[in-house]
Coordinates of C-alpha atoms and ligand atoms in Angstrom, one line a residue:
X1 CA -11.9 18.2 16.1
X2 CA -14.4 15.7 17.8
X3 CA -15.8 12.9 15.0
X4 CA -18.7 14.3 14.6
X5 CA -16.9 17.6 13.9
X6 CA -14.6 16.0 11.5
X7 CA -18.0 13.7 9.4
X8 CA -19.9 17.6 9.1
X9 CA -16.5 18.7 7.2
X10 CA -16.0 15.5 5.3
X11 CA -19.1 15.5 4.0
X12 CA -19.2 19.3 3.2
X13 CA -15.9 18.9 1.5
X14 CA -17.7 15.8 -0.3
X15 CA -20.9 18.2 -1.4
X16 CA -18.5 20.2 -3.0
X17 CA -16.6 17.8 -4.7
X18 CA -20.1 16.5 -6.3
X19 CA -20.4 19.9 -8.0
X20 CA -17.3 20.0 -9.6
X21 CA -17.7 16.5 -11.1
X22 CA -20.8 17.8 -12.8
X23 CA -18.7 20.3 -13.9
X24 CA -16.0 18.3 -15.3
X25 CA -18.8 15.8 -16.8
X26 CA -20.4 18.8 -18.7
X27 CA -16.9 19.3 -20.1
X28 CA -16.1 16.1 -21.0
X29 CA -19.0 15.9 -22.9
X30 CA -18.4 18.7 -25.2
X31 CA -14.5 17.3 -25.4
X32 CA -15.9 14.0 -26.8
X33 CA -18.4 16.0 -29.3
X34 CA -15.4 17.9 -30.6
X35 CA -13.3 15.3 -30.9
X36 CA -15.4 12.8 -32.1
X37 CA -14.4 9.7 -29.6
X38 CA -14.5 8.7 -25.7
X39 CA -11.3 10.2 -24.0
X40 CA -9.9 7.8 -21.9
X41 CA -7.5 7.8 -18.5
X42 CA -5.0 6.3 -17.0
X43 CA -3.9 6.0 -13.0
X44 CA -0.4 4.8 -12.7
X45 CA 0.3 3.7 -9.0
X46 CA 4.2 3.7 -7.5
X47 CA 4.7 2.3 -4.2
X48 CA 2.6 1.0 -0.9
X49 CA -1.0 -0.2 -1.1
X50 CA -2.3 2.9 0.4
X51 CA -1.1 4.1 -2.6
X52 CA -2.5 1.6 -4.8
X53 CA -6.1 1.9 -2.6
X54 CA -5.7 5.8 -3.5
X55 CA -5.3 4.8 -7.1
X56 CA -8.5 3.0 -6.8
X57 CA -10.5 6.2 -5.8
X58 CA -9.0 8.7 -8.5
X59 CA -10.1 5.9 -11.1
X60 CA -13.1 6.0 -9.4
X61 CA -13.3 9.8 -10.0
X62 CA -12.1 9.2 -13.3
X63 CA -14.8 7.2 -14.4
X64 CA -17.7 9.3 -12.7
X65 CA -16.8 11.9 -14.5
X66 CA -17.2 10.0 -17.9
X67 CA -13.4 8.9 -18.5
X68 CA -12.8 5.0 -19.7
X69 CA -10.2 3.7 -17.8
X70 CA -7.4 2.2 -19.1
X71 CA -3.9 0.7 -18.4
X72 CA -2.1 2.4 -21.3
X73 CA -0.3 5.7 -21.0
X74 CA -1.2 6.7 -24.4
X75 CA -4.4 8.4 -22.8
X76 CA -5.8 11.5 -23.0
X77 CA -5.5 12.1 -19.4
X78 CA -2.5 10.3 -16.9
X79 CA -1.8 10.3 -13.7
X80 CA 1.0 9.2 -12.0
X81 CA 0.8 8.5 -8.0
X82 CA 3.7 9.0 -6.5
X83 CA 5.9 7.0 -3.9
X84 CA 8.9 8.6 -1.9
X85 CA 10.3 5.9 0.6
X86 CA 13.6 5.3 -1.2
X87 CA 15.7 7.4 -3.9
X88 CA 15.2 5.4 -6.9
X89 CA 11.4 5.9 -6.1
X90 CA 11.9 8.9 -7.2
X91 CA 14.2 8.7 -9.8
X92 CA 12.1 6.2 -11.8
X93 CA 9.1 8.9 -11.7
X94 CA 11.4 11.4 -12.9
X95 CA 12.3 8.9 -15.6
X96 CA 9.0 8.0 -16.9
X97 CA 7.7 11.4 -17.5
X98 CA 10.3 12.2 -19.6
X99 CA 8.4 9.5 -21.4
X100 CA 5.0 10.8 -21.0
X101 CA 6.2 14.2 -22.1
X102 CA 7.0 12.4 -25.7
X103 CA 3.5 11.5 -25.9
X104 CA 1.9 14.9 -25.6
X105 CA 3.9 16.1 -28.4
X106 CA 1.8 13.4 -30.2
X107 CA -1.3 14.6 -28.4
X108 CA -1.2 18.4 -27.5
X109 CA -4.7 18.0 -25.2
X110 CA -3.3 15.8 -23.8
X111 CA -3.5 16.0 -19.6
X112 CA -0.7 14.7 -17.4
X113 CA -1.3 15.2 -13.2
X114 CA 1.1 13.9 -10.8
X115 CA 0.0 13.3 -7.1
X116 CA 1.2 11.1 -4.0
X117 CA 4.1 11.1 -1.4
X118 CA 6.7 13.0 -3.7
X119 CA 4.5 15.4 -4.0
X120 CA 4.4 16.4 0.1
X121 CA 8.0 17.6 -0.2
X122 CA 8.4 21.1 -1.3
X123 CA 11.8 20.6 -3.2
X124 CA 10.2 18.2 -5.7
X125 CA 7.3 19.9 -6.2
X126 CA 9.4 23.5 -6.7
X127 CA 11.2 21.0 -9.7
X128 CA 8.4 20.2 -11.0
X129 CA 7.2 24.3 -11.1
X130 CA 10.2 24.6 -12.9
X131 CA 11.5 21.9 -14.8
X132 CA 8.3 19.9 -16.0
X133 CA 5.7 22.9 -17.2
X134 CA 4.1 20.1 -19.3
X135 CA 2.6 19.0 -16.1
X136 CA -0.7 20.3 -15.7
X137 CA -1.7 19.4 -12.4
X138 CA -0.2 18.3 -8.9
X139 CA -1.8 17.4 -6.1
X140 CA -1.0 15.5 -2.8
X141 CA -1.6 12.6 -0.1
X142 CA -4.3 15.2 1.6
X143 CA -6.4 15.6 -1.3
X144 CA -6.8 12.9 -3.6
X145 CA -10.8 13.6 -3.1
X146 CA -10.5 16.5 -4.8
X147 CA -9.4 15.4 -7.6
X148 CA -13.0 16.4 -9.6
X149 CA -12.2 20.0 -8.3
X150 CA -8.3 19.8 -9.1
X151 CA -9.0 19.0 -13.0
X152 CA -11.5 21.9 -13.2
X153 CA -9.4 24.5 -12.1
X154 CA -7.1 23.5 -14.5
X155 CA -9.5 23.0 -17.6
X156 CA -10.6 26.9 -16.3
X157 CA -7.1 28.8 -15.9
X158 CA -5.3 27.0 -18.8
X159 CA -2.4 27.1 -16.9
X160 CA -0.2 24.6 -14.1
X161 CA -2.1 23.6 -11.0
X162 CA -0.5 23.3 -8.2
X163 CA -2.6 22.2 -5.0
X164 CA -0.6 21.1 -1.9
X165 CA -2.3 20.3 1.6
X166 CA 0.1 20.6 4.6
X167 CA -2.2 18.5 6.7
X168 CA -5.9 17.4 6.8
X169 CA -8.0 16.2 9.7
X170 CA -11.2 15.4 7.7
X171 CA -11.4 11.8 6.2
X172 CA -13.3 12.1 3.6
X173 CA -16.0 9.1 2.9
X174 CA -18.2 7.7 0.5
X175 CA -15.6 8.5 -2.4
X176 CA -16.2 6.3 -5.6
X177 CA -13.7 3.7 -6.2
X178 CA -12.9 1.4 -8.8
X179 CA -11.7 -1.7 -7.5
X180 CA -9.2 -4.1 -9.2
X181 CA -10.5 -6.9 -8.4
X182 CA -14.1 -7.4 -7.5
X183 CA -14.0 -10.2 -5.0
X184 CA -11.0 -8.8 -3.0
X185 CA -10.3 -5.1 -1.3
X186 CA -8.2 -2.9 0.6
X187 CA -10.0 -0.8 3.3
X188 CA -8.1 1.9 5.3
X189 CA -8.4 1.7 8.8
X190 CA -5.7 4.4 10.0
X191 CA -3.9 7.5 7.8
X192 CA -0.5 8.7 8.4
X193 CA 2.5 7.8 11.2
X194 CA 3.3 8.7 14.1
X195 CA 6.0 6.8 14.4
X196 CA 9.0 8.8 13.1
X197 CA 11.1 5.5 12.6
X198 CA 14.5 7.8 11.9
X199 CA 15.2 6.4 8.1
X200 CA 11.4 6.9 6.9
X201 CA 9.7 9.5 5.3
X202 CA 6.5 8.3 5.6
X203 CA 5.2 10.4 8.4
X204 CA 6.3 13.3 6.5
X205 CA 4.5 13.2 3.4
X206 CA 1.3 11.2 4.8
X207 CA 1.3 13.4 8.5
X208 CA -0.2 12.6 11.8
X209 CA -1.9 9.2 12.5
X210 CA -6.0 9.3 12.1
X211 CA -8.0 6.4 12.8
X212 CA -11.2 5.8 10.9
X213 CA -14.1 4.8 13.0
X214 CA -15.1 1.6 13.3
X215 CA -18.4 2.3 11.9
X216 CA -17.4 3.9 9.1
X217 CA -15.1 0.8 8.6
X218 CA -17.4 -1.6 8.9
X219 CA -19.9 -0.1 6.9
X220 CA -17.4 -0.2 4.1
X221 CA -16.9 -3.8 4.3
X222 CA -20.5 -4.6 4.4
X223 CA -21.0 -2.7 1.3
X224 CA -18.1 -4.6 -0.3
X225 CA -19.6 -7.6 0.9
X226 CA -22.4 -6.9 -0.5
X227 CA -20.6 -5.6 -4.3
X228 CA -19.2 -9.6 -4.1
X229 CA -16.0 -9.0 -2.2
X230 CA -14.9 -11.8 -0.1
X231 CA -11.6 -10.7 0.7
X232 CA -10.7 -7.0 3.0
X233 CA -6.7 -6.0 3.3
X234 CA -7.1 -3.7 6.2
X235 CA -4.5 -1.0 5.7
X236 CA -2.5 1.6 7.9
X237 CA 1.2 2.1 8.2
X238 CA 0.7 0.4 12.0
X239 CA -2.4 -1.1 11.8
X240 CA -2.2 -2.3 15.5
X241 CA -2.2 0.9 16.6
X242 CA -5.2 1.7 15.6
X243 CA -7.8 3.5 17.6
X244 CA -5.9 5.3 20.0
X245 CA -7.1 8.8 18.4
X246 CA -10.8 7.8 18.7
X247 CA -13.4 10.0 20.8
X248 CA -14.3 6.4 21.9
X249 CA -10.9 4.3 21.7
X250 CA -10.9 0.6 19.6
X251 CA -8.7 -1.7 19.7
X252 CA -7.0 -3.4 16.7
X253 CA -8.2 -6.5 17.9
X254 CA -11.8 -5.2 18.7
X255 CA -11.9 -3.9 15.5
X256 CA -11.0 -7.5 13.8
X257 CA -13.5 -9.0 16.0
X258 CA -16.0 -6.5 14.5
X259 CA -15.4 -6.9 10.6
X260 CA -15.3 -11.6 11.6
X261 CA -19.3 -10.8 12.2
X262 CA -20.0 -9.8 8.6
X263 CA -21.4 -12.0 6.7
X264 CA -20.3 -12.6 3.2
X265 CA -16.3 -11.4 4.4
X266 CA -14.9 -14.9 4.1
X267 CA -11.0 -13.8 4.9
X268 CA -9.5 -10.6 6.7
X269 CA -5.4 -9.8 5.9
X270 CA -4.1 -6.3 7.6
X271 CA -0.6 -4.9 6.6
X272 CA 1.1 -3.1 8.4
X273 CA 1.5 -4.4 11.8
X274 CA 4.2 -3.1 14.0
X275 CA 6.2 -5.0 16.4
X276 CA 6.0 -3.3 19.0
X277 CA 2.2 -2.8 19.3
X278 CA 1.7 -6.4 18.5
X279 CA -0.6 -7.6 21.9
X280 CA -1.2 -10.8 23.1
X281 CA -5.0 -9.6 22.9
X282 CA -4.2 -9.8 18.7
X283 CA -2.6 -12.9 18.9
X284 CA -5.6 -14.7 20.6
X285 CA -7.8 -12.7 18.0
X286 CA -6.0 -14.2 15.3
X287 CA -5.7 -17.7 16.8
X288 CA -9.4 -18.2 17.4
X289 CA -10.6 -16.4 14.4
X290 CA -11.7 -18.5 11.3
X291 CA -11.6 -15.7 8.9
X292 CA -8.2 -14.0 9.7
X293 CA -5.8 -15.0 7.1
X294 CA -2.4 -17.2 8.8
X295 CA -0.5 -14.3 7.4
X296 CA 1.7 -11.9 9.4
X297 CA 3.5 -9.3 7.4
X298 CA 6.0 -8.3 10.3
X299 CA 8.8 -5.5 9.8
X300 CA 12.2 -6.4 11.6
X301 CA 14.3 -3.6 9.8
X302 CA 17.2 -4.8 11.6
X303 CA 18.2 -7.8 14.1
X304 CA 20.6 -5.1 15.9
X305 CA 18.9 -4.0 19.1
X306 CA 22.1 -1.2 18.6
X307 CA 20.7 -0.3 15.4
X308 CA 16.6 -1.0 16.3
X309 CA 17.4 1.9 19.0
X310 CA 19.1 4.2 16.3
X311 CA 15.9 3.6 14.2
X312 CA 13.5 4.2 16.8
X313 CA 11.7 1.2 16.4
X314 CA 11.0 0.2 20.3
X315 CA 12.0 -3.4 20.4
X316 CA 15.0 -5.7 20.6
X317 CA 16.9 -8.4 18.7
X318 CA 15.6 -10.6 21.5
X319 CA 11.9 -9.2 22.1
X320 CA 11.0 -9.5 18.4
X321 CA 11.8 -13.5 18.6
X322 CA 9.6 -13.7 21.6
X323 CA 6.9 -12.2 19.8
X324 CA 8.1 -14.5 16.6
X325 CA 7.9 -17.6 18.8
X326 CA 4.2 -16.2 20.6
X327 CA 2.7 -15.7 17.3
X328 CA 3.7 -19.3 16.4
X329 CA 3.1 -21.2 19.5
X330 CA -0.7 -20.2 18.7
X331 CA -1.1 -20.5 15.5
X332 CA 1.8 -23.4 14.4
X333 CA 0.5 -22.9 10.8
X334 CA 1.4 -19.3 10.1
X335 CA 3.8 -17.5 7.4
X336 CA 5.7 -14.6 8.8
X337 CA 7.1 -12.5 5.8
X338 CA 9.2 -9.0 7.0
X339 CA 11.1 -6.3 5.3
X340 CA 14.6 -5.2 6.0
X341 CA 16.7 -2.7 5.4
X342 CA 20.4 -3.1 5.0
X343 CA 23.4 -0.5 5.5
X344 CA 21.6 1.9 8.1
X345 CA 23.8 4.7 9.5
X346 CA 26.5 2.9 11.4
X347 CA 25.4 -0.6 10.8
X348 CA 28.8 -2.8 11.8
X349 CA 29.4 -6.5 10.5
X350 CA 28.4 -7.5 13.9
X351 CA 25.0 -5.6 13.3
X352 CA 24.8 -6.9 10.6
X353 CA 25.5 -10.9 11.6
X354 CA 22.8 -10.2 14.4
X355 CA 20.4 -9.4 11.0
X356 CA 21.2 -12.7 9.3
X357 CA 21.0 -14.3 13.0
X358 CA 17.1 -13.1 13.0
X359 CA 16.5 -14.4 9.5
X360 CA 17.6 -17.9 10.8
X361 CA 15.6 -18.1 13.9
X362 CA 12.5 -16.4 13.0
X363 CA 12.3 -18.6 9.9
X364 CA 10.7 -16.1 7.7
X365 CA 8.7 -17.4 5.0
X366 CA 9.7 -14.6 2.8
X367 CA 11.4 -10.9 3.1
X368 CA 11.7 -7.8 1.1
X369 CA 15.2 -6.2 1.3
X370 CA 15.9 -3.0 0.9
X371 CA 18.9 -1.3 0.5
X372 CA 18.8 2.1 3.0
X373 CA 18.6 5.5 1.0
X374 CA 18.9 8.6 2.7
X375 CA 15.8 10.8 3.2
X376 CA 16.3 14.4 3.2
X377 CA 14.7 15.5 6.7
X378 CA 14.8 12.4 8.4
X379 CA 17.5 11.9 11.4
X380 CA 19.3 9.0 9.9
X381 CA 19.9 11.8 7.1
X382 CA 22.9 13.4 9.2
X383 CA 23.9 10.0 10.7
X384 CA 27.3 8.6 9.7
X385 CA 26.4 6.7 6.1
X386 CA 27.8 3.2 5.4
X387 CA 30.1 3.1 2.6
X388 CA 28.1 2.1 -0.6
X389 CA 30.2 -0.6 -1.3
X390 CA 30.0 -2.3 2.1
X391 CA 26.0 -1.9 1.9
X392 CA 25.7 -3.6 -1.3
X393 CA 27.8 -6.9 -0.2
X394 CA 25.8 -7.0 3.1
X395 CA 22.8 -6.9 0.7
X396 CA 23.9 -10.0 -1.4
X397 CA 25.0 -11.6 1.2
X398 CA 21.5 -11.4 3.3
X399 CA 19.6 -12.3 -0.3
X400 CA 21.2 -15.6 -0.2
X401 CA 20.6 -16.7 3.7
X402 CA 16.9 -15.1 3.2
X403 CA 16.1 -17.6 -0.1
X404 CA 17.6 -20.3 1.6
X405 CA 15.3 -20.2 4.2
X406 CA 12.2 -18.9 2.0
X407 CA 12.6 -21.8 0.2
X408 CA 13.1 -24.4 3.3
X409 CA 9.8 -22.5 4.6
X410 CA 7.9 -22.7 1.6
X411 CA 8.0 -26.6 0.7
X412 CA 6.6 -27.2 4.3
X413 CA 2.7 -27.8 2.9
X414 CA 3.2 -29.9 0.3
X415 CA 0.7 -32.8 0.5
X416 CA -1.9 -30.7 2.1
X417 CA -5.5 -29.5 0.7
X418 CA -5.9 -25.6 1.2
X419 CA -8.8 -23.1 0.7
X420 CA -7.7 -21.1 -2.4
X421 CA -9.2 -17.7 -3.6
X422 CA -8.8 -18.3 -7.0
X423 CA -7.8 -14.5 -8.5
X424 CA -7.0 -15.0 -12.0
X425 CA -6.1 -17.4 -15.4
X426 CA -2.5 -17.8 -14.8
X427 CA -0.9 -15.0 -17.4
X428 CA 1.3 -17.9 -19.1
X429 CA -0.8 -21.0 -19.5
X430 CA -4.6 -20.4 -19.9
X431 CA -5.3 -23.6 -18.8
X432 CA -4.2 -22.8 -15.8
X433 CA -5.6 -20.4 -12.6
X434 CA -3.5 -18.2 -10.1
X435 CA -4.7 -18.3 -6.5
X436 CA -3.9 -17.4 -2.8
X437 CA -4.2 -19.7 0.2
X438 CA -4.6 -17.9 3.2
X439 CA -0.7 -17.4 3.8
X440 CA -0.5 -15.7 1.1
X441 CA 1.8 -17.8 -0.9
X442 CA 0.5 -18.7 -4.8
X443 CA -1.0 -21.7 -6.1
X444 CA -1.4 -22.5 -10.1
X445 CA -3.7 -25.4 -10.7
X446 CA -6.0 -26.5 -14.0
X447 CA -8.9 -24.6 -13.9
X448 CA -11.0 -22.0 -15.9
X449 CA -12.2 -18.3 -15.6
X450 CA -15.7 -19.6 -14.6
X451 CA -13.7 -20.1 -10.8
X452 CA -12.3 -16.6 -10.6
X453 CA -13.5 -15.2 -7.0
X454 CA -14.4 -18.6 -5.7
X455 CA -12.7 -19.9 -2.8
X456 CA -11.6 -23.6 -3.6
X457 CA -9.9 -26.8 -1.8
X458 CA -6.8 -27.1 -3.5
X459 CA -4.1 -30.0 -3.1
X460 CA -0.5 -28.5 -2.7
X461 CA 1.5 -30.9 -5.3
X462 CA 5.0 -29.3 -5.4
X463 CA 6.3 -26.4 -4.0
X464 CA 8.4 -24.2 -6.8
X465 CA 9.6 -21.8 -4.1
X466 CA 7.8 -19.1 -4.0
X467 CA 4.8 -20.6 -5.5
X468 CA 3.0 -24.0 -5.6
X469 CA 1.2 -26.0 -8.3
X470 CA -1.6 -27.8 -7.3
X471 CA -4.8 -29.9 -8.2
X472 CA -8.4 -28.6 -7.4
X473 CA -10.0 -31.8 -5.6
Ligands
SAH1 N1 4.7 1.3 7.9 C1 5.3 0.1 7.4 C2 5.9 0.3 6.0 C3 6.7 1.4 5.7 S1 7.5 1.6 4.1 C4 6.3 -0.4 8.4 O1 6.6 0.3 9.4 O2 6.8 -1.5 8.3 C5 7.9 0.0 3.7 C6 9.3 -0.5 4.0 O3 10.2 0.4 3.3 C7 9.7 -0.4 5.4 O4 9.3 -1.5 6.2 C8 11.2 -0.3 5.3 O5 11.8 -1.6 5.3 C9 11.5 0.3 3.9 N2 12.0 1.6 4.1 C10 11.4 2.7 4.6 N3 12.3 3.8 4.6 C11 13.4 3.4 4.0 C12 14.7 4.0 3.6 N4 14.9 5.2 3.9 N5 15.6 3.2 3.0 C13 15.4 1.9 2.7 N6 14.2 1.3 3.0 C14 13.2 2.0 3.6
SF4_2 FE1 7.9 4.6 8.4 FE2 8.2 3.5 10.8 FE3 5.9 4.7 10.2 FE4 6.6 2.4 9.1 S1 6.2 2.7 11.2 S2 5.7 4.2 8.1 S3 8.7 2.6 8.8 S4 7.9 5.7 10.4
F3S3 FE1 5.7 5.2 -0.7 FE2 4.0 6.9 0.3 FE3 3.6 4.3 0.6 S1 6.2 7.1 0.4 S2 5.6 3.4 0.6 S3 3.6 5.4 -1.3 S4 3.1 5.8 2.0

């Protein structure tokens, strides 16, 4: 499909979607007459910030159709969005509507929908059929729009609902969303993975990479600039690949260069990039730009060029400290944060030792570590498995060399007075507020609500790790 081809279907699919919302409001009219009260809902998001920004559009949904939103899973309507990426994903879903199924013996009307990436595979989905008939509506990464239509069909048949796309090629826009925070936003730019890294399941349960256009992105972000938002995470599962799909191929850089011209967007963070797309075309983007945050989020996976291969990641131990090293000969200032994953098929101590080598020389300012679980489907599946055992002390061991050098990292700005988006009163001390420089890293300083959303000089007084405190000057 061209992208005009694909905008006449999204918006058909959205004409629709605008009926059945009047339909479900007509309901939830008479539901609140009956029972005397406002019924309320409640999104609960597992896993990745596509997720989360998801999340943000059912709620939206939600509360078009009449729902108040809440955080408590006491409501009269729940749903629970799904994330697939590692086993105990999974298992803690599985967990937690046991839980839910407690509290709809309290509340017999009661409506419980499950959605997201577990959702994609047919095996969970089949359990579900079977072993969770208190369920009353599943849906998947395809069709979260629809979620207006997906309630209705099952406020009509009185029975399960189960609605699974295999694909979709329309990108359906203009979706309301209710945002977490008003003065910052995620934005998708790309959908899905082409990728096929050989331990992830991601490009199995959110498909073929799709680009948005760029002027449907940057119409979004001058609308949110315009709602207050100062703040846009742009967000794809390789973000610098974006645009290759295009009837009229973007760049990932020309598209940043795009969103710095709108006025009222005062800082620009992307996640994810991938290594291997990363150009010296983004770099001098990033270097010259004043609004791009000195933030790179910046997957290693493994410092084994042996086990990069094996992964299907398409660069070496070597190649990704080049790129390390480019990224901070231009901009000296930057924090580089990764994720690994420990204990993939055939990982050796010596593949290993090349991991904590990386960790050393890149200097990373902070690293999520995963232990690797097998994905049914993917290659790695019927690769030969690292004993448990030998995983886990790898795992402790590459915790200790990453906080080591987290913590060396982190203490490097005391002394210095950095723009902070103030996001909240600190949750412990209410004389305090939480903010983000533009590395990302936290700073708690005295302040009041009246600064929430405002970007403020702040001087760094002591680093506590992972987090400064600091005095507004
Ligand atoms: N597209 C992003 C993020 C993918 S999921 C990227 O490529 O970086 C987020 C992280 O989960 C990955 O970076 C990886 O470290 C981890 N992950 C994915 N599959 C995994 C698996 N099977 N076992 C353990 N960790 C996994
Ligand atoms: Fe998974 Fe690799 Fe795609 Fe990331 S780039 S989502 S790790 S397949
Ligand atoms: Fe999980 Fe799906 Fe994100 S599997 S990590 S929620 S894309």
């Amino acid at each position: 499909m061209s992208d005009l081809e694909i905008k006449n279907e999204s918006s058909r699919l959205l004409d629709k979607q605008r009926r059945y919302l009047e339909l479900d409001r007509r309901w939830l009219r008479e539901e609140e007459k009956r029972r005397g009260r406002r019924l309320t809902s409640c999104v609960v998001t597992f896993g990745c910030q596509m997720n989360a920004r998801d999340s943000e559009k059912l709620r939206g949904i939600l509360e078009e159709i009449g729902f108040v939103n809440t955080d408590d899973e006491h409501a009269d309507l729940v749903i629970y969005n799904t994330c697939t990426v590692r086993e105990n994903a999974n298992t803690r879903v599985y967990g937690r509507l046991g839980h839910l199924h407690n509290y709809k013996d309290h509340n017999p009307d009661m409506l419980i929908g499950i959605c997201g990436c577990m959702m994609q595979e047919p095996e969970i989905v089949q359990t579900i059929r079977e072993k969770f008939r208190f369920v009353d509506f599943v849906f998947g990464t395809y069709n979260v729009f629809a979620l207006a239509e997906i309630l209705y069909s099952r406020l009509e048949s009185g029975s399960q609902i189960i609605d699974i796309w295999d694909h979709t090629k329309a990108i359906v826009e203009d979706l309301p969303a209710d945002r977490k925070y008003r003065f910052k936003s995620g934005v998708n730019i790309t959908y899905g993975c082409d990728n096929f890294c050989t331990y992830c399941i991601v490009p199995y349960v959110r498909g073929r990479e799709k680009s948005r256009t760029p002027e449907d992105i940057v119409q979004e972000c001058c609308r949110l600039a315009s709602d207050g938002v100062r703040e846009v995470m742009l967000l794809g599962q390789n973000v610098n690949s974006y645009g290759r799909g295009l009837d009229e191929p973007v760049t990932f850089p020309q598209l940043l260069t795009q969103i710095e011209k709108i006025p009222g967007i005062d800082r620009i963070r992307f996640m994810t990039p991938h290594p291997k797309d990363f150009s010296d075309e983004l770099i001098d983007v990033m270097s010259r730009s004043k609004k791009i945050c000195n933030h790179v989020h910046l997957p290693l996976q493994s410092g084994s060029s042996r086990i990069l291969r094996n992964m299907n990641r398409h660069y070496t131990k070597e190649s990704y400290l080049d790129l390390v090293s480019r990224i901070r000969e231009r901009m000296p200032d930057v924090s580089i944060t990764t994720d690994i994953i420990v204990g993939f098929p055939g990982e050796t101590e010596e593949d290993f030792l090349d991991t904590l080598d990386v960790v050393r020389k890149a200097r990373f300012d902070s690293a999520f570590t995963f232990l690797y679980s097998k994905r049914h489907g993917t290659p790695a599946a019927d690769m030969e498995q690292v004993p448990d055992a030998v995983a886990k002390e790898r795992f402790d061991r590459l915790l200790k060399v990453v906080d080591e050098t987290a913590a060396k990292e982190n203490s490097r700005y005391v002394g210095r007075t950095e723009p902070v988006l103030v996001e909240q009163v600190n949750e412990h001390d209410p004389s305090l507020v939480t903010g983000r420089m533009t590395n990302n890293l936290l700073v708690h300083f005295p302040g009041d609500a009246s600064l929430v959303g405002e970007i403020v000089p702040v001087k760094l007084v002591s680093s506590k790790g992972f987090y400064y405190l600091g005095e507004k000057v």
